[in-house]
Structures are given as C-alpha cells and as structure tokens.
CSV table of C-alpha atoms and ligand atoms in Angstrom, one decimal:
chain,number,residue,atom,x,y,z
L,1,MET,CA,17.2,-14.9,17.9
L,2,LEU,CA,13.7,-16.1,19.0
L,3,PRO,CA,13.3,-19.0,21.4
L,4,ASP,CA,12.4,-22.3,19.9
L,5,ASP,CA,8.9,-22.3,21.3
L,6,SER,CA,8.2,-18.8,20.0
L,7,PRO,CA,4.8,-18.4,18.2
L,8,ILE,CA,6.8,-16.6,15.6
L,9,ARG,CA,8.2,-19.4,13.6
L,10,GLN,CA,11.9,-19.7,12.8
L,11,GLY,CA,12.2,-18.6,9.2
L,12,SER,CA,9.3,-16.2,9.6
L,13,GLY,CA,11.5,-13.6,11.3
L,14,GLN,CA,12.3,-10.1,10.6
L,15,ARG,CA,15.2,-7.7,10.7
L,16,THR,CA,16.1,-7.0,14.2
L,17,ASP,CA,16.5,-3.3,13.4
L,18,ALA,CA,13.1,-3.0,11.7
L,19,ARG,CA,11.1,-2.0,14.8
L,20,LYS,CA,11.7,1.7,14.3
L,21,ASP,CA,11.6,1.7,10.5
L,22,PRO,CA,9.1,4.5,9.5
L,23,ARG,CA,8.2,2.5,6.3
L,24,LEU,CA,6.1,0.4,8.6
L,25,ASP,CA,4.2,3.3,10.1
L,26,TRP,CA,1.0,2.8,8.0
L,27,TRP,CA,1.0,-0.9,8.7
L,28,ARG,CA,1.5,-0.4,12.5
L,29,GLU,CA,-1.5,2.0,12.5
L,30,ALA,CA,-3.7,-0.3,10.3
L,31,LYS,CA,-4.0,-3.3,12.7
L,32,PHE,CA,-6.6,-5.1,10.5
L,33,GLY,CA,-6.2,-6.4,6.9
L,34,MET,CA,-8.2,-8.6,4.5
L,35,PHE,CA,-6.5,-11.7,3.2
L,36,ILE,CA,-8.0,-13.2,0.0
L,37,HIS,CA,-7.1,-16.7,-1.2
L,38,TRP,CA,-8.6,-17.0,-4.6
L,39,GLY,CA,-7.6,-19.3,-7.5
L,40,LEU,CA,-8.5,-22.4,-9.5
L,41,TYR,CA,-8.9,-24.4,-6.3
L,42,ALA,CA,-12.2,-22.6,-5.7
L,43,ILE,CA,-13.6,-24.8,-8.5
L,44,PRO,CA,-13.1,-28.2,-6.9
L,45,ALA,CA,-13.8,-26.5,-3.6
L,46,GLY,CA,-12.4,-29.4,-1.5
L,47,GLU,CA,-13.7,-32.3,-3.7
L,48,TRP,CA,-11.9,-34.2,-6.4
L,49,LYS,CA,-13.6,-36.9,-8.6
L,50,GLY,CA,-16.4,-37.2,-6.1
L,51,GLU,CA,-14.1,-37.6,-3.1
L,52,LYS,CA,-13.7,-35.1,-0.3
L,53,ILE,CA,-10.0,-34.2,0.1
L,54,PRO,CA,-9.1,-33.4,3.7
L,55,GLY,CA,-7.1,-30.3,4.5
L,56,ILE,CA,-7.1,-26.7,3.4
L,57,GLY,CA,-8.9,-26.0,0.0
L,58,GLU,CA,-6.0,-24.4,-1.8
L,59,TRP,CA,-3.8,-27.5,-1.2
L,60,ILE,CA,-6.1,-29.8,-3.1
L,61,MET,CA,-3.6,-30.3,-6.0
L,62,LEU,CA,-0.9,-31.6,-3.7
L,63,ARG,CA,-3.2,-33.5,-1.3
L,64,ALA,CA,-4.9,-35.4,-4.2
L,65,ARG,CA,-1.6,-35.6,-6.2
L,66,ILE,CA,-3.4,-34.1,-9.2
L,67,PRO,CA,-1.2,-34.2,-12.3
L,68,VAL,CA,-0.4,-30.8,-13.9
L,69,ALA,CA,-2.1,-31.9,-17.1
L,70,GLU,CA,-5.3,-32.5,-15.3
L,71,TYR,CA,-5.3,-29.6,-12.9
L,72,GLU,CA,-4.5,-27.2,-15.8
L,73,GLN,CA,-7.9,-28.1,-17.3
L,74,LEU,CA,-9.6,-26.2,-14.5
L,75,ALA,CA,-8.5,-22.9,-16.1
L,76,LYS,CA,-10.8,-23.5,-19.0
L,77,GLN,CA,-13.8,-23.5,-16.6
L,78,PHE,CA,-12.7,-20.5,-14.5
L,79,ASN,CA,-15.2,-17.8,-15.3
L,80,PRO,CA,-16.0,-15.8,-12.2
L,81,VAL,CA,-18.6,-13.6,-13.8
L,82,HIS,CA,-19.8,-12.3,-10.4
L,83,PHE,CA,-16.4,-10.9,-9.5
L,84,ASN,CA,-16.9,-7.2,-8.7
L,85,ALA,CA,-13.8,-5.4,-7.4
L,86,ALA,CA,-15.8,-2.5,-6.1
L,87,GLU,CA,-17.9,-4.8,-4.0
L,88,TRP,CA,-14.9,-6.7,-2.5
L,89,VAL,CA,-13.0,-3.5,-1.7
L,90,SER,CA,-16.2,-2.1,-0.2
L,91,VAL,CA,-16.6,-5.1,2.1
L,92,ALA,CA,-13.0,-4.6,3.3
L,93,LYS,CA,-13.7,-0.9,3.8
L,94,ARG,CA,-16.9,-1.4,5.7
L,95,ALA,CA,-15.2,-4.1,7.8
L,96,GLY,CA,-12.7,-1.5,8.9
L,97,GLN,CA,-9.8,-3.2,7.2
L,98,LYS,CA,-7.0,-1.0,5.9
L,99,TYR,CA,-5.2,-3.3,3.6
L,100,LEU,CA,-6.0,-6.2,1.3
L,101,VAL,CA,-3.6,-9.0,0.5
L,102,ILE,CA,-4.7,-11.2,-2.5
L,103,THR,CA,-3.1,-14.3,-3.9
L,104,SER,CA,-1.4,-13.3,-7.2
L,105,LYS,CA,0.1,-16.8,-7.4
L,106,HIS,CA,-0.4,-19.6,-4.9
L,107,HIS,CA,1.4,-22.9,-4.6
L,108,ASP,CA,-0.7,-24.4,-7.5
L,109,GLY,CA,1.2,-22.0,-9.7
L,110,PHE,CA,-1.8,-20.5,-11.5
L,111,CYS,CA,-1.3,-16.7,-11.9
L,112,MET,CA,-4.3,-14.5,-11.1
L,113,PHE,CA,-2.7,-11.7,-13.0
L,114,ASP,CA,-1.7,-11.1,-16.6
L,115,SER,CA,2.0,-12.3,-16.8
L,116,LYS,CA,4.3,-12.1,-19.8
L,117,TYR,CA,6.2,-15.1,-18.4
L,118,THR,CA,3.5,-17.7,-18.7
L,119,ASN,CA,0.3,-18.5,-20.4
L,120,TYR,CA,-0.9,-20.2,-17.2
L,121,ASP,CA,-2.7,-17.0,-16.1
L,122,ILE,CA,-6.2,-15.8,-15.7
L,123,VAL,CA,-6.1,-13.5,-18.8
L,124,ASP,CA,-4.5,-16.1,-21.2
L,125,ALA,CA,-6.0,-19.4,-20.0
L,126,THR,CA,-9.6,-18.7,-18.9
L,127,PRO,CA,-12.8,-17.7,-20.6
L,128,PHE,CA,-13.0,-14.9,-18.0
L,129,GLY,CA,-10.0,-13.1,-19.7
L,130,ARG,CA,-9.9,-10.2,-17.2
L,131,ASP,CA,-7.1,-9.3,-14.8
L,132,PRO,CA,-8.8,-9.0,-11.4
L,133,LEU,CA,-5.7,-7.5,-9.8
L,134,ARG,CA,-5.8,-4.6,-12.2
L,135,GLU,CA,-9.5,-4.0,-11.3
L,136,LEU,CA,-8.7,-4.3,-7.6
L,137,ALA,CA,-5.8,-1.9,-7.9
L,138,ALA,CA,-8.2,0.7,-9.4
L,139,GLU,CA,-10.8,0.2,-6.7
L,140,CYS,CA,-8.3,0.2,-3.9
L,141,GLN,CA,-7.0,3.5,-5.1
L,142,LYS,CA,-10.5,4.9,-5.2
L,143,GLN,CA,-11.6,3.6,-1.8
L,144,GLY,CA,-8.4,4.2,0.0
L,145,ILE,CA,-7.3,0.7,0.8
L,146,ARG,CA,-3.7,-0.4,0.4
L,147,LEU,CA,-3.4,-3.2,-2.2
L,148,CYS,CA,-0.9,-6.0,-1.3
L,149,PHE,CA,0.0,-9.2,-3.1
L,150,TYR,CA,0.6,-12.7,-1.8
L,151,TYR,CA,3.1,-14.5,-4.0
L,152,SER,CA,4.3,-18.1,-3.5
L,153,GLN,CA,8.0,-17.8,-4.2
L,154,THR,CA,9.2,-21.3,-3.3
L,155,GLN,CA,6.4,-23.7,-3.9
L,156,ASP,CA,5.1,-23.8,-7.5
L,157,TRP,CA,3.5,-27.2,-8.3
L,158,HIS,CA,3.0,-26.3,-12.0
L,159,HIS,CA,6.4,-25.0,-12.9
L,160,PRO,CA,8.8,-27.8,-13.7
L,161,ASN,CA,11.5,-26.2,-11.5
L,162,GLY,CA,9.4,-24.8,-8.7
L,163,ASP,CA,9.3,-26.6,-5.3
L,164,GLY,CA,6.8,-29.1,-4.2
L,165,ASN,CA,5.5,-31.2,-7.1
L,166,ASP,CA,7.2,-34.6,-6.8
L,167,TRP,CA,4.4,-36.5,-8.6
L,168,ASP,CA,5.0,-34.9,-12.1
L,169,TYR,CA,8.6,-33.9,-11.6
L,170,VAL,CA,11.7,-35.1,-9.8
L,171,GLU,CA,12.6,-32.8,-6.9
L,172,GLU,CA,16.4,-33.5,-7.0
L,173,THR,CA,16.9,-32.5,-10.6
L,174,LYS,CA,15.0,-29.2,-10.5
L,175,ASP,CA,16.8,-26.0,-11.4
L,176,PHE,CA,15.3,-24.1,-8.5
L,177,ASP,CA,17.8,-21.2,-8.9
L,178,GLY,CA,16.8,-20.8,-12.6
L,179,TYR,CA,13.1,-20.8,-11.5
L,180,ILE,CA,13.8,-18.0,-9.0
L,181,GLU,CA,16.0,-15.9,-11.4
L,182,ASN,CA,14.0,-16.4,-14.7
L,183,TYR,CA,10.5,-16.7,-13.4
L,184,VAL,CA,9.9,-15.5,-9.8
L,185,LYS,CA,11.9,-12.3,-10.1
L,186,PRO,CA,10.4,-11.2,-13.4
L,187,GLN,CA,7.0,-11.9,-12.1
L,188,VAL,CA,7.6,-10.0,-8.8
L,189,ARG,CA,8.8,-7.1,-11.1
L,190,GLU,CA,5.5,-7.3,-13.0
L,191,LEU,CA,3.5,-7.1,-9.8
L,192,LEU,CA,5.5,-4.1,-8.6
L,193,THR,CA,5.4,-2.3,-12.0
L,194,ASN,CA,1.9,-2.8,-13.4
L,195,TYR,CA,-0.4,-2.2,-10.5
L,196,GLY,CA,0.6,1.1,-8.9
L,197,PRO,CA,1.9,1.4,-5.4
L,198,ILE,CA,1.9,-1.9,-3.5
L,199,GLY,CA,1.7,-1.9,0.3
L,200,LEU,CA,3.5,-5.2,0.8
L,201,ILE,CA,4.4,-8.5,-0.8
L,202,TRP,CA,3.4,-11.5,1.3
L,203,PHE,CA,5.8,-14.4,0.5
L,204,ASP,CA,5.1,-17.8,1.9
L,205,THR,CA,6.6,-21.2,2.9
L,206,PRO,CA,10.3,-20.4,2.4
L,207,LYS,CA,11.3,-24.1,2.5
L,208,ARG,CA,14.4,-24.5,0.4
L,209,ILE,CA,15.0,-20.9,-0.5
L,210,THR,CA,18.6,-19.9,0.4
L,211,GLU,CA,19.5,-16.8,2.3
L,212,ALA,CA,21.0,-15.2,-0.8
L,213,GLN,CA,17.8,-15.9,-2.7
L,214,SER,CA,15.6,-14.4,0.0
L,215,ARG,CA,17.9,-11.4,0.3
L,216,SER,CA,17.9,-10.8,-3.5
L,217,LEU,CA,14.0,-10.9,-3.5
L,218,VAL,CA,13.8,-8.4,-0.7
L,219,ASP,CA,16.3,-6.2,-2.5
L,220,LEU,CA,14.4,-6.5,-5.8
L,221,VAL,CA,11.1,-5.4,-4.1
L,222,HIS,CA,12.8,-2.5,-2.4
L,223,GLU,CA,14.6,-1.5,-5.6
L,224,ILE,CA,11.4,-1.2,-7.6
L,225,GLN,CA,9.2,0.2,-4.7
L,226,PRO,CA,11.3,1.2,-1.7
L,227,ALA,CA,8.2,1.7,0.5
L,228,CYS,CA,6.8,-1.7,-0.2
L,229,LEU,CA,7.1,-4.0,2.8
L,230,VAL,CA,8.1,-7.7,2.7
L,231,ASN,CA,6.7,-10.1,5.2
L,232,GLY,CA,8.9,-12.6,7.2
L,233,ARG,CA,8.0,-15.6,5.2
L,234,VAL,CA,10.3,-14.5,2.4
L,235,GLY,CA,12.6,-16.7,4.6
L,236,ASN,CA,15.9,-16.5,6.5
L,237,HIS,CA,14.9,-13.8,8.9
L,238,ILE,CA,15.1,-10.8,6.6
L,239,GLY,CA,11.5,-9.6,6.0
L,240,ASP,CA,10.3,-6.2,7.3
L,241,TYR,CA,8.0,-7.9,9.8
L,242,ALA,CA,7.2,-11.3,11.2
L,243,SER,CA,4.2,-13.6,10.7
L,244,THR,CA,3.0,-15.9,13.5
L,245,ARG,CA,2.0,-19.5,12.7
L,246,ASP,CA,-1.4,-19.5,11.1
L,247,ASN,CA,-4.2,-18.8,13.5
L,248,VAL,CA,-1.8,-18.5,16.4
L,249,ILE,CA,-2.0,-15.5,18.7
L,250,PRO,CA,1.1,-15.2,21.1
L,251,ALA,CA,0.4,-15.5,24.8
L,252,ASP,CA,2.3,-12.3,25.6
L,253,LEU,CA,3.1,-9.0,24.2
L,254,LEU,CA,5.9,-9.1,21.6
L,255,ASP,CA,8.3,-6.2,21.0
L,256,LEU,CA,8.6,-6.6,17.3
L,257,ASP,CA,6.4,-6.0,14.3
L,258,TRP,CA,4.2,-9.0,13.8
L,259,GLU,CA,1.0,-10.2,12.2
L,260,THR,CA,-1.3,-13.2,12.7
L,261,PRO,CA,-2.7,-14.6,9.4
L,262,ALA,CA,-6.0,-16.3,10.2
L,263,THR,CA,-8.9,-18.1,8.7
L,264,ILE,CA,-12.5,-17.2,9.3
L,265,ASN,CA,-13.6,-20.8,9.1
L,266,HIS,CA,-10.9,-23.5,8.7
L,267,THR,CA,-9.7,-23.1,5.1
L,268,TRP,CA,-8.0,-20.3,3.1
L,269,GLY,CA,-9.2,-21.3,-0.4
L,270,TYR,CA,-13.0,-21.8,-0.7
L,271,LYS,CA,-14.3,-25.2,0.4
L,272,LYS,CA,-17.9,-25.9,0.0
L,273,ASP,CA,-18.4,-28.0,3.1
L,274,ASP,CA,-16.5,-25.8,5.5
L,275,GLU,CA,-19.3,-24.0,7.3
L,276,ASP,CA,-17.7,-23.7,10.7
L,277,TRP,CA,-17.5,-19.9,10.9
L,278,LYS,CA,-16.0,-18.0,13.9
L,279,SER,CA,-18.5,-15.8,15.6
L,280,PRO,CA,-18.4,-12.0,15.4
L,281,THR,CA,-17.5,-11.9,19.1
L,282,GLU,CA,-14.6,-14.3,18.7
L,283,LEU,CA,-13.3,-12.4,15.7
L,284,ILE,CA,-13.6,-9.0,17.4
L,285,GLN,CA,-11.9,-10.4,20.6
L,286,LYS,CA,-9.1,-11.9,18.5
L,287,LEU,CA,-8.5,-8.5,16.8
L,288,VAL,CA,-8.4,-6.8,20.2
L,289,ASP,CA,-6.3,-9.5,21.7
L,290,ILE,CA,-3.8,-9.2,18.9
L,291,THR,CA,-3.8,-5.4,19.0
L,292,SER,CA,-3.2,-5.4,22.8
L,293,LYS,CA,0.0,-7.5,22.2
L,294,GLY,CA,1.3,-5.2,19.4
L,295,GLY,CA,0.3,-7.3,16.3
L,296,ASN,CA,-1.9,-7.0,13.2
L,297,TYR,CA,-4.8,-9.3,12.3
L,298,LEU,CA,-4.8,-10.5,8.6
L,299,LEU,CA,-8.2,-12.2,8.3
L,300,ASN,CA,-8.9,-14.4,5.3
L,301,VAL,CA,-11.9,-14.8,3.0
L,302,GLY,CA,-12.0,-17.5,0.3
L,303,PRO,CA,-14.2,-16.3,-2.6
L,304,THR,CA,-16.0,-18.9,-4.8
L,305,ALA,CA,-15.2,-19.8,-8.4
L,306,GLU,CA,-18.0,-17.4,-9.4
L,307,GLY,CA,-16.2,-14.5,-7.7
L,308,ILE,CA,-18.4,-14.2,-4.6
L,309,ILE,CA,-17.2,-13.8,-1.0
L,310,PRO,CA,-19.3,-16.2,1.0
L,311,GLN,CA,-22.2,-14.4,2.7
L,312,PRO,CA,-21.3,-15.8,6.2
L,313,SER,CA,-17.9,-14.2,5.8
L,314,VAL,CA,-19.4,-10.9,4.7
L,315,ASP,CA,-21.8,-10.9,7.6
L,316,ARG,CA,-19.0,-11.4,10.1
L,317,LEU,CA,-16.8,-8.8,8.6
L,318,LEU,CA,-19.6,-6.2,8.6
L,319,ALA,CA,-20.3,-7.0,12.2
L,320,MET,CA,-16.7,-6.3,13.0
L,321,GLY,CA,-16.9,-3.1,11.0
L,322,GLU,CA,-20.0,-2.0,13.0
L,323,TRP,CA,-18.1,-2.5,16.3
L,324,LEU,CA,-15.0,-0.7,14.9
L,325,ALA,CA,-17.1,2.2,13.7
L,326,VAL,CA,-17.8,2.9,17.3
L,327,ASN,CA,-14.7,1.6,19.0
L,328,GLY,CA,-12.0,2.0,16.3
L,329,GLU,CA,-10.2,4.7,18.4
L,330,ALA,CA,-9.2,2.0,20.8
L,331,VAL,CA,-7.7,-0.2,18.0
L,332,TYR,CA,-6.2,1.8,15.1
L,333,GLY,CA,-2.9,3.4,15.9
L,334,THR,CA,-2.7,2.1,19.5
L,335,ARG,CA,0.1,0.4,21.3
L,336,PRO,CA,-0.2,-2.4,23.8
L,337,GLY,CA,-1.6,-1.2,27.2
L,338,PRO,CA,-0.1,-1.7,30.7
L,339,ILE,CA,-2.3,-4.6,31.8
L,340,GLN,CA,-1.4,-7.9,30.2
L,341,GLY,CA,-2.2,-11.5,30.9
L,342,GLN,CA,-5.7,-11.1,32.2
L,343,GLU,CA,-8.6,-13.2,31.0
L,344,TRP,CA,-11.4,-10.7,31.5
L,345,CYS,CA,-9.8,-7.7,29.7
L,346,ARG,CA,-7.2,-6.4,27.3
L,347,THR,CA,-5.6,-2.9,27.2
L,348,THR,CA,-4.4,-0.7,24.4
L,349,THR,CA,-3.1,2.8,24.7
L,350,LYS,CA,-2.5,6.2,23.1
L,351,PRO,CA,-0.9,9.3,24.6
L,352,GLY,CA,-3.0,10.3,27.6
L,353,LYS,CA,-5.5,7.4,27.3
L,354,ILE,CA,-5.7,3.8,28.3
L,355,TYR,CA,-8.4,1.7,26.7
L,356,LEU,CA,-9.8,-1.0,28.9
L,357,HIS,CA,-11.4,-3.6,26.7
L,358,VAL,CA,-13.8,-5.6,28.9
L,359,PHE,CA,-14.6,-9.1,27.5
L,360,ASP,CA,-16.3,-10.4,30.6
L,361,TRP,CA,-18.3,-7.7,32.2
L,362,PRO,CA,-18.6,-8.2,36.0
L,363,THR,CA,-22.1,-8.6,37.4
L,364,GLY,CA,-23.0,-5.2,38.9
L,365,GLY,CA,-20.5,-3.4,36.7
L,366,GLN,CA,-17.8,-2.6,39.3
L,367,LEU,CA,-14.6,-2.9,37.3
L,368,ARG,CA,-11.6,-3.5,39.6
L,369,VAL,CA,-8.4,-2.5,37.8
L,370,ALA,CA,-5.0,-3.1,39.2
L,371,GLY,CA,-1.5,-2.6,37.8
L,372,LEU,CA,-2.1,0.5,35.7
L,373,GLY,CA,1.0,2.2,37.0
L,374,GLN,CA,-0.5,5.6,36.3
L,375,LYS,CA,-2.9,8.0,38.0
L,376,VAL,CA,-6.3,7.9,36.4
L,377,SER,CA,-8.1,11.3,36.1
L,378,GLY,CA,-11.4,10.1,34.7
L,379,ALA,CA,-13.3,7.3,32.9
L,380,TYR,CA,-16.1,7.0,30.3
L,381,LEU,CA,-17.5,4.5,27.9
L,382,LEU,CA,-16.0,4.9,24.4
L,383,ALA,CA,-19.4,4.2,22.9
L,384,ASP,CA,-20.9,7.1,24.8
L,385,SER,CA,-20.6,10.1,22.6
L,386,SER,CA,-21.5,12.5,25.5
L,387,LYS,CA,-18.6,11.0,27.5
L,388,THR,CA,-20.6,10.9,30.7
L,389,PRO,CA,-18.0,10.4,33.5
L,390,LEU,CA,-18.0,7.1,35.3
L,391,LEU,CA,-17.2,7.2,39.0
L,392,VAL,CA,-13.6,6.2,39.7
L,393,SER,CA,-12.5,5.4,43.3
L,394,SER,CA,-9.1,4.3,44.6
L,395,THR,CA,-8.4,1.1,46.4
L,396,PRO,CA,-5.2,-0.1,48.1
L,397,ASP,CA,-4.2,-2.0,44.9
L,398,GLY,CA,-5.7,0.1,42.2
L,399,ILE,CA,-9.0,1.6,41.2
L,400,VAL,CA,-12.7,0.7,40.8
L,401,VAL,CA,-14.7,2.1,37.9
L,402,ALA,CA,-18.4,2.1,38.4
L,403,GLY,CA,-19.8,1.0,35.1
L,404,PRO,CA,-23.4,0.1,34.1
L,405,SER,CA,-24.7,-3.0,35.8
L,406,SER,CA,-24.7,-5.0,32.6
L,407,ALA,CA,-22.3,-5.2,29.6
L,408,PRO,CA,-22.8,-2.2,27.3
L,409,ASP,CA,-21.5,-4.2,24.4
L,410,ALA,CA,-21.9,-7.9,23.7
L,411,HIS,CA,-18.5,-8.3,22.1
L,412,ASP,CA,-16.1,-6.0,24.0
L,413,SER,CA,-17.1,-2.9,26.0
L,414,VAL,CA,-14.4,-0.3,25.9
L,415,VAL,CA,-13.8,2.0,28.9
L,416,VAL,CA,-11.5,5.0,28.3
L,417,LEU,CA,-9.3,5.8,31.3
L,418,THR,CA,-7.7,9.3,31.0
L,419,VAL,CA,-4.3,9.4,32.5
H,1,JFZ,C1,0.7,-21.2,4.1
H,1,JFZ,C2,0.1,-21.8,2.9
H,1,JFZ,O1,0.7,-23.1,2.6
H,1,JFZ,C3,-1.4,-21.9,3.0
H,1,JFZ,O2,-1.9,-22.4,1.8
H,1,JFZ,C4,-1.9,-20.5,3.2
H,1,JFZ,O3,-1.6,-19.6,2.1
H,1,JFZ,C5,-1.3,-19.9,4.5
H,1,JFZ,C6,-1.6,-18.5,4.7
H,1,JFZ,O4,0.2,-20.0,4.4
H,1,JFZ,O5,0.6,-22.2,5.2
H,1,JFZ,C7,1.3,-22.1,6.3
H,1,JFZ,C8,2.5,-21.4,6.4
H,1,JFZ,C9,3.2,-21.3,7.6
H,1,JFZ,C10,2.7,-22.0,8.7
H,1,JFZ,C11,1.5,-22.7,8.7
H,1,JFZ,C12,0.8,-22.7,7.4
H,1,JFZ,N1,3.4,-21.9,10.0
H,1,JFZ,O6,4.4,-21.2,10.1
H,1,JFZ,O7,2.9,-22.5,11.0
C-alpha cells in the first residue's frame, strides 16, 4: 500500500508484482512518450457562447453544463482537413518520443475512431469522415513508434448510462454495469482488434468503477493482446504501472513502474488563449528529473480542430529532440543513479557508467561530487564525440571533476563517469 501523501494517487496504483514483468521492458526503456488530447472540444477551444470557460479545455462540456443535444452539433463542424498522421508521428519521432497515446474517447464520449457501437464517432458524424487512428496506426508502424490509446472508461457525458453527466441524465438511475458490459468492453475490443499491436491502453478517472469491473477490463485487454499494457487509472490498483497526479513529479526515487502525465502549457485539449508554454529547459529538466527517479514522462499536445499541433508545442518538442539526439544515451534505458535529492544535478546509470546531469553548472567548472559509492575511473562530456578525458581528483568526501569553465549545454550538461 502507498502512503496517503504519495504522489501516486490511491486508485492509480499497480500490481505489486509488476516491477519485474518483462512485458514492460520496452516501456521502461522508452522514458518519453507523446500524449495527444484531440476531440470535439478543440472547436470551442475554451469558449462557449462568447464566454471563456475556466479549466482544462477538454472539460468544457461539463464545466459549461452543455446539453448533449447541443454539444453533439459540434460533430457536424469537425473537419480537420490539415490532419496529417505522417507529420504528427514525425514530430514525436524527432522529439525522441518512443510511444504515442491518443484519446480514442474522452469524457465527452465522442469517439475519434470508427465504432460499430455508436454513430457518435468521427467517421459517421463528421464531414471529415476519416478514421485518424487508422492513419496513425499505419504511420506508427512505418516510423517505429508504439501506438497507444487513451480511453475514458468511467466518465462518458454523452452515453445515458456513462458516469458524470447529471445535467441531462440522473446519476442514480444509470445502468453503469450495462454501459461497461455493452459499450465499453465492445469498444475496447474494437480498439485492440482493428489497429494492429497496441502498446498500452490508458484508462482514466476510475471514480465509481468496481474492482470486478476494473479487473475484467484488464483481463479483456490481456486476452486480446497479452503484451498490451494497462495503466493504473483503470482503477483499484490493478494496472501494469502507476500514473502520478497530473504534472506531479515525486520528490524521491520510487521503486515501482510509474509515469507522469503532463501538459506543455496548462490544458490537455486545445484552448486558444492558453499560451503559457513551458520552456525547452524546463521540459528537458523535467524529463531528466523523472528519469533519474525511475519514471516515464508522457508529455501532452492538444491539436486544433483543423488538425494542427500548435507550433509552440512543436518547437519545444523539437528542442527536446535536439538535446536527446546528443544526450539520449543518458536517458533511454537508464535506471536511477546513486545521487538523489540534489538541486544542482541528477544522476542516471547504465552498467559501468554514471551519468551526471548538471542543471546548475558551477562557476569555474569544478564539479564536486559526493556520495557515488563507487570508484570513478574516468570522466568525459557526453556531447564530446572524441571523449576527451576530464581530470578527476579525489577529495576526502568524493571527487572533483574539472569541467569547462562555463556550462557546455544551456539545458543540462551531461558528464559521463566511468565506474
Ligand atoms: C484526467 C482527465 O480528467 C483530464 O481531462 C486529462 O485527460 C488527464 C490526463 O486525466 O484528469 C486527471 C486525472 C487524475 C488526476 C488529475 C487529473 N489525479 O490523479 O490527480
């Protein structure tokens, strides 16, 4: 059991025996994924009937208590003609992201895939008439990115028996079990049958789902695709790995498989007035901070109703990709390093190497490192392809590495210590 103040939320837990499950090996290696929140909510983009609706963009239907009959009309306008699966996947690829998790159905209930079980889907209800998940599946195969689906299993504000809509329907009289059995499960089956191999299903906001229902969803996923992972928000502590609270990075290393889902500004679904983007340095340091504590970073983009990933998001992702192209060795496939809890640095490790990620480069470049617990045989800058040795000297409490006098990298300068 996790303590009450754990950054891993109760109900977002994982199997206690999952830590060694080889099904998670690709995901443990990956470290960095792209989250995509895309749906009808990109049309109002945070504004309803001329009024700004506070909160995250994809919650606008609930926040503004928009009746189903009105919200449904958005589908007739949804025509993302600029959507280009090859471009989206290529952004993820160039950013150094190894998997992509896209909303197949969010809480608003609109299906971004062709489903036999409803006409409220992108193929049947919009002028666009294409299935973007099918196009993404083909591109992911081609470009070597793992395709994964977000699916809101509990909340569905459109379905009369789904959870959450108490302005059109009466919560107490809903047949939630019928909704799970006759709608959620058949749709999960479609998602796992029609799009090739799926890396993971990202369920969300478990709320009223019972342990038996969570269990049967996990079993269903594993029955159709045994390798497909299930995140902890399926509910009741039975996912393959845990998700932290949104945008929360734990203070310490956690010895379990976990992931931080995070926004690049302050919303998941596109909002036209949210222009407060995290800087490339912040994003790179968050990725490294998370990696150094054993987690994965699932970083979100919210494409527009035209099908475009906002340029400021693309710019930031590509900046991360540039840094990773040089320093990826110190991120992918690493485990948490021996030094934890320092402000100025983070550490990751692979057999025979400790990667010292320096966030605050000391004036003069003398890096004082204590607490490694291992004998260091040499040091060089990861960005230096000729691996010019840096002078290492011992002190009573550790070592001093003589680096360049100013920071070699503005985001995070990585020093390789060979041990
Ligand atoms: C959920 C969704 O409601 C939201 O729209 C978005 O999809 C996000 C990724 O997930 O929001 C949550 C879920 C869990 C927590 C916070 C927000 N939590 O555990 O703190």
